[in-house]
Short mmCIF file of C-alpha atoms in Angstrom, two decimals:
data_model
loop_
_atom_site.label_atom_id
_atom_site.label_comp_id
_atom_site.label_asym_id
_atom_site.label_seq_id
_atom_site.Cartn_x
_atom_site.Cartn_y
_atom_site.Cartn_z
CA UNK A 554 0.00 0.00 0.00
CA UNK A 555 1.66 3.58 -1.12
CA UNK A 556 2.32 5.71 1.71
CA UNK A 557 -0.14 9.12 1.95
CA UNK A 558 1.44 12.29 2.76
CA UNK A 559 -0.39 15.63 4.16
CA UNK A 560 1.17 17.03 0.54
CA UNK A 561 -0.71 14.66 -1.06
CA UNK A 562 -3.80 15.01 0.80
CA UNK A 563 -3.96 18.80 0.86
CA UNK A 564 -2.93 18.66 -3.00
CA UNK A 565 -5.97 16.37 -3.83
CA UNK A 566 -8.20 19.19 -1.64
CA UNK A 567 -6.84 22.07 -3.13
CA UNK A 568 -7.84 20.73 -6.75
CA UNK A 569 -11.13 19.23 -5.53
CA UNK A 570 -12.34 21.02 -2.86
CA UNK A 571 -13.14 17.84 -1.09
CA UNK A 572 -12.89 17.32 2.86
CA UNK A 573 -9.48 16.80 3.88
CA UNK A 574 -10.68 13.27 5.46
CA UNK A 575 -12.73 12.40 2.06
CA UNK A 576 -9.79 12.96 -0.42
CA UNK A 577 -6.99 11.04 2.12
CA UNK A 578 -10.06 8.02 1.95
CA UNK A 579 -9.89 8.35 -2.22
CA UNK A 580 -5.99 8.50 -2.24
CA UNK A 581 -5.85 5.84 0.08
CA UNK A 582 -8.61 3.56 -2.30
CA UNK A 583 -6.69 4.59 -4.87
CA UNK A 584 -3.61 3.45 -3.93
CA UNK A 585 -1.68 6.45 -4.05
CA UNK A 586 -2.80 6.77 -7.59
CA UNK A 587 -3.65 10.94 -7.93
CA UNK A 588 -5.58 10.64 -11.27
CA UNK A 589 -7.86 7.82 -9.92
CA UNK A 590 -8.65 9.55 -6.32
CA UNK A 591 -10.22 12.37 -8.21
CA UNK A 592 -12.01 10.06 -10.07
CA UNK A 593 -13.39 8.37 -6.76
CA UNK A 594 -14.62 11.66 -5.73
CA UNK A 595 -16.23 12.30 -9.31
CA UNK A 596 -18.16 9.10 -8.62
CA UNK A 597 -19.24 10.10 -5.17
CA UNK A 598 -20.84 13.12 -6.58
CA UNK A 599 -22.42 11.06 -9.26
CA UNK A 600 -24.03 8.80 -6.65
CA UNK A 601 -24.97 11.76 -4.30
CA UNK A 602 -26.19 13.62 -7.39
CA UNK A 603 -28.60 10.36 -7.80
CA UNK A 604 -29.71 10.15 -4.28
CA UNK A 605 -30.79 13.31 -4.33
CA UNK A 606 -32.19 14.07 -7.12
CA UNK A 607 -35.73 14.98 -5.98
CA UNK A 608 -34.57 17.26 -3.56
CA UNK A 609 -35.83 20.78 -3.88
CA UNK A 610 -32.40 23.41 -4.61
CA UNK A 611 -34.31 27.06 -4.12
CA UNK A 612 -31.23 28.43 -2.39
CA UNK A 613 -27.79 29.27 -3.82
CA UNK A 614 -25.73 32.32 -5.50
CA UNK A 615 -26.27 34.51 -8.14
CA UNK A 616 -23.55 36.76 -9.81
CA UNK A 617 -23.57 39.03 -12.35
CA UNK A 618 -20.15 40.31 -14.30
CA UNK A 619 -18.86 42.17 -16.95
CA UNK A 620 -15.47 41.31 -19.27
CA UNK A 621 -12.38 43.68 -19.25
CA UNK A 622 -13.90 46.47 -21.79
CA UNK A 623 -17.27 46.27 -20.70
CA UNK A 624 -18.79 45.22 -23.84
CA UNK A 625 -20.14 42.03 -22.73
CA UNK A 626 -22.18 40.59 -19.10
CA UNK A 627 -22.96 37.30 -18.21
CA UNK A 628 -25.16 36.34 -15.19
CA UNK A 629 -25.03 32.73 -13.44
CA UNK A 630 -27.20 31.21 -11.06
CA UNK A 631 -26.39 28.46 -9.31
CA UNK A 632 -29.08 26.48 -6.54
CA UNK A 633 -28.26 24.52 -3.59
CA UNK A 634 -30.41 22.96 -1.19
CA UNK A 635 -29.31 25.13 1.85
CA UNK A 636 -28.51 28.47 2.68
CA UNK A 637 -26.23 27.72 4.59
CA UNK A 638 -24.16 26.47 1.55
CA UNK A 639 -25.12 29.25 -0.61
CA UNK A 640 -23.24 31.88 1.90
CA UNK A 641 -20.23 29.98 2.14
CA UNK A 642 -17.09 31.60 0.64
CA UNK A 643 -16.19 28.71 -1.34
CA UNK A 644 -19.30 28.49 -2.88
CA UNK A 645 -19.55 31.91 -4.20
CA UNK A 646 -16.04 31.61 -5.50
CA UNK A 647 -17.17 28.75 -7.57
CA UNK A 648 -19.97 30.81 -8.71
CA UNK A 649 -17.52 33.52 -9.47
CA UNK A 650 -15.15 30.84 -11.27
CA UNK A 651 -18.15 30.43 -13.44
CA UNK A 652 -18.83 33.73 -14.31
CA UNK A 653 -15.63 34.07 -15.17
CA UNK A 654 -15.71 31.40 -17.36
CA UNK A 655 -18.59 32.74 -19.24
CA UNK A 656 -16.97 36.00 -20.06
CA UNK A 657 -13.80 34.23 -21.13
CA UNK A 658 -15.47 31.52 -24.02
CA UNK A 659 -18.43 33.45 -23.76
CA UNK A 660 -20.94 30.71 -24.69
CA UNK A 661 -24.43 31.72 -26.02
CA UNK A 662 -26.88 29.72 -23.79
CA UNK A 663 -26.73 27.53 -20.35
CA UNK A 664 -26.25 24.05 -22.12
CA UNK A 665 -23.23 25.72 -24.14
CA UNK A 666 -21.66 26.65 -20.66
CA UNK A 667 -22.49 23.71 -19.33
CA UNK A 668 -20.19 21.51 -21.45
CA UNK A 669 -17.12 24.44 -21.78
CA UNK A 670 -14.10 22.76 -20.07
CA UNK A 671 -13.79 24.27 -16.57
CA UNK A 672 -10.66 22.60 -16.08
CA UNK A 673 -8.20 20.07 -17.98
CA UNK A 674 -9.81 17.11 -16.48
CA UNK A 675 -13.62 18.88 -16.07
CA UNK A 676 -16.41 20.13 -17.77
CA UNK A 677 -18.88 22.38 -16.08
CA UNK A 678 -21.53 19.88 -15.67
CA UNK A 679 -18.66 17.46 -14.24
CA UNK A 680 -17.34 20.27 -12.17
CA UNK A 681 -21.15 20.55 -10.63
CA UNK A 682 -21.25 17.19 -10.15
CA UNK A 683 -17.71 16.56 -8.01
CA UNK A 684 -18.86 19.06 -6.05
CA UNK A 685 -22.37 17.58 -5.38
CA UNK A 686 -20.44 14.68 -3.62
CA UNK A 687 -17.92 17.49 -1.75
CA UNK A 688 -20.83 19.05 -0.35
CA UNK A 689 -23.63 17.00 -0.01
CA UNK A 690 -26.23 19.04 -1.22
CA UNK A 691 -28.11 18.99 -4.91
CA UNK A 692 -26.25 21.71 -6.61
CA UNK A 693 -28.58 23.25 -9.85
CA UNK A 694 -26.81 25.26 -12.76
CA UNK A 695 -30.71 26.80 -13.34
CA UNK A 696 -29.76 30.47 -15.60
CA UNK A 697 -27.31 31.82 -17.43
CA UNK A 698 -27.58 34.84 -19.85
CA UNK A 699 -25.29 36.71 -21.86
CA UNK A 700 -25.68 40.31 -23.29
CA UNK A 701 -23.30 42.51 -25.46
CA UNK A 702 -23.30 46.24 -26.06
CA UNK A 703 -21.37 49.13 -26.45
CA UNK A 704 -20.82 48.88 -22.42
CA UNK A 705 -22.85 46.44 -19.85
CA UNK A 706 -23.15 47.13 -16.06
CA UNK A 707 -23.04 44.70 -13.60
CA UNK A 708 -25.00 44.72 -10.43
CA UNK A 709 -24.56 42.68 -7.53
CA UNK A 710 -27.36 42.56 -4.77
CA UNK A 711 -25.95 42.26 -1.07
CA UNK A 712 -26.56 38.62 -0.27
CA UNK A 713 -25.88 37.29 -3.52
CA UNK A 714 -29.63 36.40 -4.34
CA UNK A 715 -30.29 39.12 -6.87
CA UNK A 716 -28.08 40.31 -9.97
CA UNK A 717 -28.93 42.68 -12.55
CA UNK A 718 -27.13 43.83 -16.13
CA UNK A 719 -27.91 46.40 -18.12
CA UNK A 720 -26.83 47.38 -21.57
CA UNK A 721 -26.06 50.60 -22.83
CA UNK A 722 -25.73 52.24 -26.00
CA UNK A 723 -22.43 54.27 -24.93
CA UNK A 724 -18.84 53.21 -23.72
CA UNK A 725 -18.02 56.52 -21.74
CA UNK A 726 -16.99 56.39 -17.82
CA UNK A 727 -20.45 58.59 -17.50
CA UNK A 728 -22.48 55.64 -18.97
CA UNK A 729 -20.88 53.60 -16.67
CA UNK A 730 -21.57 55.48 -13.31
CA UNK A 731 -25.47 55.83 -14.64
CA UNK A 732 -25.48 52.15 -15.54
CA UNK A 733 -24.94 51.41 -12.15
CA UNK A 734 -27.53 53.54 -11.04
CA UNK A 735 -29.62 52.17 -13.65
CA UNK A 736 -28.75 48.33 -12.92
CA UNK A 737 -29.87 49.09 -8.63
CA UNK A 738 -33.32 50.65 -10.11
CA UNK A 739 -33.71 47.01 -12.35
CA UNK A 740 -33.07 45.54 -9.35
CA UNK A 741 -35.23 47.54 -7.07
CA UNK A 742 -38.85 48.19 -9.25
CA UNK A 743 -38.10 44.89 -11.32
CA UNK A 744 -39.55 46.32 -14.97
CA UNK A 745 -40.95 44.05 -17.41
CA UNK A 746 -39.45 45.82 -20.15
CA UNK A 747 -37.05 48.64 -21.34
CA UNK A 748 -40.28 50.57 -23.02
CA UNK A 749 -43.60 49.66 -23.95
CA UNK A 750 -42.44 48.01 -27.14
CA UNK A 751 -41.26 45.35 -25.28
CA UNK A 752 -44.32 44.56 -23.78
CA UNK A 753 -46.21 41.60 -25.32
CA UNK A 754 -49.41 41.60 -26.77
CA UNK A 755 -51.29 39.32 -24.56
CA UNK A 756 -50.32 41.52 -21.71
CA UNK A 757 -51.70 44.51 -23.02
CA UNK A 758 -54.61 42.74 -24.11
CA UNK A 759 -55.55 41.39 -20.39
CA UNK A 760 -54.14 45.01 -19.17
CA UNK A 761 -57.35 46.41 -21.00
CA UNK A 762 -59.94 43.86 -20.29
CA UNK A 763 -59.21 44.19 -16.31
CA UNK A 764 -59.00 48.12 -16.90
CA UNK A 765 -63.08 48.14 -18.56
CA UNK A 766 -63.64 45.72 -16.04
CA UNK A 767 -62.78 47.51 -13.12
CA UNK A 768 -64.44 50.84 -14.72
CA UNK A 769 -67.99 49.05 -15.30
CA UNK A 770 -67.73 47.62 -12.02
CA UNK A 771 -66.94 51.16 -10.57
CA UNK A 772 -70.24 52.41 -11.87
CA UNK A 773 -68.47 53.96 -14.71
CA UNK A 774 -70.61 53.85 -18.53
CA UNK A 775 -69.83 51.41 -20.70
CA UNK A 776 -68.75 53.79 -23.58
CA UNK A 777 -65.97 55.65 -20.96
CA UNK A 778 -64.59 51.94 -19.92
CA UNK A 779 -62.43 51.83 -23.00
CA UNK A 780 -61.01 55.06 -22.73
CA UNK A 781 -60.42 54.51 -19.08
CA UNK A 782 -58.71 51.25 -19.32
CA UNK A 783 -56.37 52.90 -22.04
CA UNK A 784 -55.39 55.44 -19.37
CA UNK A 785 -54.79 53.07 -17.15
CA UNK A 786 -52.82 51.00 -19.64
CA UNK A 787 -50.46 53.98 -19.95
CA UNK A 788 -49.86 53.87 -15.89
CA UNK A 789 -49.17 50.11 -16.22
CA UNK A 790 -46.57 51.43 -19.06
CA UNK A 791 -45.11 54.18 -16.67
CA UNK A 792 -45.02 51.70 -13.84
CA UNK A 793 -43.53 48.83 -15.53
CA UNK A 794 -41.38 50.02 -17.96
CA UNK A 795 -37.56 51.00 -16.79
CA UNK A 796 -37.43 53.99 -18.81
CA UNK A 797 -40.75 55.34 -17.92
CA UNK A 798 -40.42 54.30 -14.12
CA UNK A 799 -39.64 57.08 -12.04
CA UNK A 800 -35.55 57.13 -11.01
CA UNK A 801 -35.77 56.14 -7.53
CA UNK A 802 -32.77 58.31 -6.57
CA UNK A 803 -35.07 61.32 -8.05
CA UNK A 804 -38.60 60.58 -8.07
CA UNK A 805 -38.86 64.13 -10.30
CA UNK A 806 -37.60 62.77 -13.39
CA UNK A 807 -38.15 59.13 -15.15
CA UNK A 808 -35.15 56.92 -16.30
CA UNK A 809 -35.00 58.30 -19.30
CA UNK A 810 -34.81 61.98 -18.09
CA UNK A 811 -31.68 61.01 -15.40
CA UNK A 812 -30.10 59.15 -18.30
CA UNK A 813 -30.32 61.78 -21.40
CA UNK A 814 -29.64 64.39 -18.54
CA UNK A 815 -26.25 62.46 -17.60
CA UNK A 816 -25.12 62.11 -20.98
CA UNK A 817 -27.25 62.91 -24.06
CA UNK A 818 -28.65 60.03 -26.41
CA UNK A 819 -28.28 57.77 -23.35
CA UNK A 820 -30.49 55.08 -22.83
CA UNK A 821 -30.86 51.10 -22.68
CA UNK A 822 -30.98 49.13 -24.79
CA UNK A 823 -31.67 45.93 -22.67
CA UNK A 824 -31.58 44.44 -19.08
CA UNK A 825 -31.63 41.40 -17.25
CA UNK A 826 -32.76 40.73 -13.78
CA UNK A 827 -31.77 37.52 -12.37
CA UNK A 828 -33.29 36.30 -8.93
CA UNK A 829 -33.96 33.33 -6.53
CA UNK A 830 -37.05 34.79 -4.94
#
């Protein structure tokens, strides 16, 4: 039987992120044999994985990031079962490592990140798995988005349960201190769209039935309900739209006021919200 050192052990942990007791047990059913001890603990999370797949993962971490110039953000979410998990250091930093990742190969939807190569021995989806068996908990790669522009903010949510990005049509360092501003609002009043163009037809549609709805029932005649569901379609609009909401930093002007007054021509050109509740 080879002889384990501490080295060994702590080298096997440092690459795994197993238990210090767990990877000494692989090396040690392994023979010594490095290659094959990681492989041990790839098979643990496999089983573990299996056991418990019916749990429910609504915990976890979400991150959102931008690449060195800006021009491109990704957002990952990753579930767990606990949240105790979810707010340990480790666990963000894989989180982070997959972020990373994202902006490096950039990969256009979740099932292209999950099979990128997170390491020379791992995929993504392997990565997930190993460390399903080094934690004990389901572990759930649920969202990942990616979105290029001329410069994309990052927001980060204290707690790491909420990320936001926004895109913006302008590189400039002034885009990027109103992006931020902009990204905390997204996060904040949680828009459905950027304008009312992005809203979809079928919610308009039930918008204006429940608007002549409530107006009949209000005692209202039957020939006003139209016209007063349309104005209350445009409130839904100014309510629900990011650059129609009111800035929350300066309820006196709308999004698209504090942008074009920041830096003319300003605006967004899309956002994503990302969140586990």
């Amino acid at each position: 039987m080879a002889k384990i050192t501490a080295a060994e052990v702590n080298k096997l942990r440092k690459q795994t992120g197993a238990g210090m007791m767990d990877c000494k047990k692989a090396l040690v059913e392994a023979d010594g044999d490095f290659e094959q001890a990681i492989d041990i603990l790839r098979k643990k999370g496999q089983k573990v994985a299996a056991n418990r797949a019916d749990r429910e993962a609504t915990e976890g971490c979400v991150l959102a990031g931008s690449n060195s110039d800006n021009s491109f953000g990704a957002v990952v979410s990753l579930n767990c079962e606990t949240d105790f998990v979810a707010k340990n250091d480790g666990y963000v930093e894989l989180v982070q490592s997959l972020v990373d990742l994202a902006l490096e190969k950039l990969p256009k939807s979740l099932d292209e990140l999950k099979t990128l190569a997170y390491n020379e021995k791992l995929s993504v989806s392997e990565k997930i798995t190993e460390q399903i068996g080094v934690i004990g908990e389901k572990l759930d790669l649920s969202a990942y988005t990616l979105v290029e522009s001329d410069r994309v903010v990052a927001y980060n949510h204290p707690g790491n349960q909420l990320a936001t990005l926004v895109a913006l049509n302008s590189s400039s360092e002034i885009a990027e201190d109103a992006g931020k501003q902009v990204a905390m609002q997204v996060a904040a009043m949680n828009p459905l769209a950027v304008s009312k163009d992005g809203i979809d037809a079928k919610t308009i549609e039930r918008e204006i039935e429940v608007g002549k709805d409530q107006a009949i029932q209000e005692g209202k005649p039957a020939e006003m309900a139209e016209k007063i569901a349309m104005g209350r379609l445009n409130k839904f609009f100014k309510e629900n739209t990011l650059l129609s909401q009111q800035f929350v930093r300066d309820n006196k002007v709308t999004v698209e006021q504090f942008l074009n007054n920041s830096e003319k021509g300003l605006t967004v050109s899309d956002f994503k919200r990302f969140s586990l509740s």
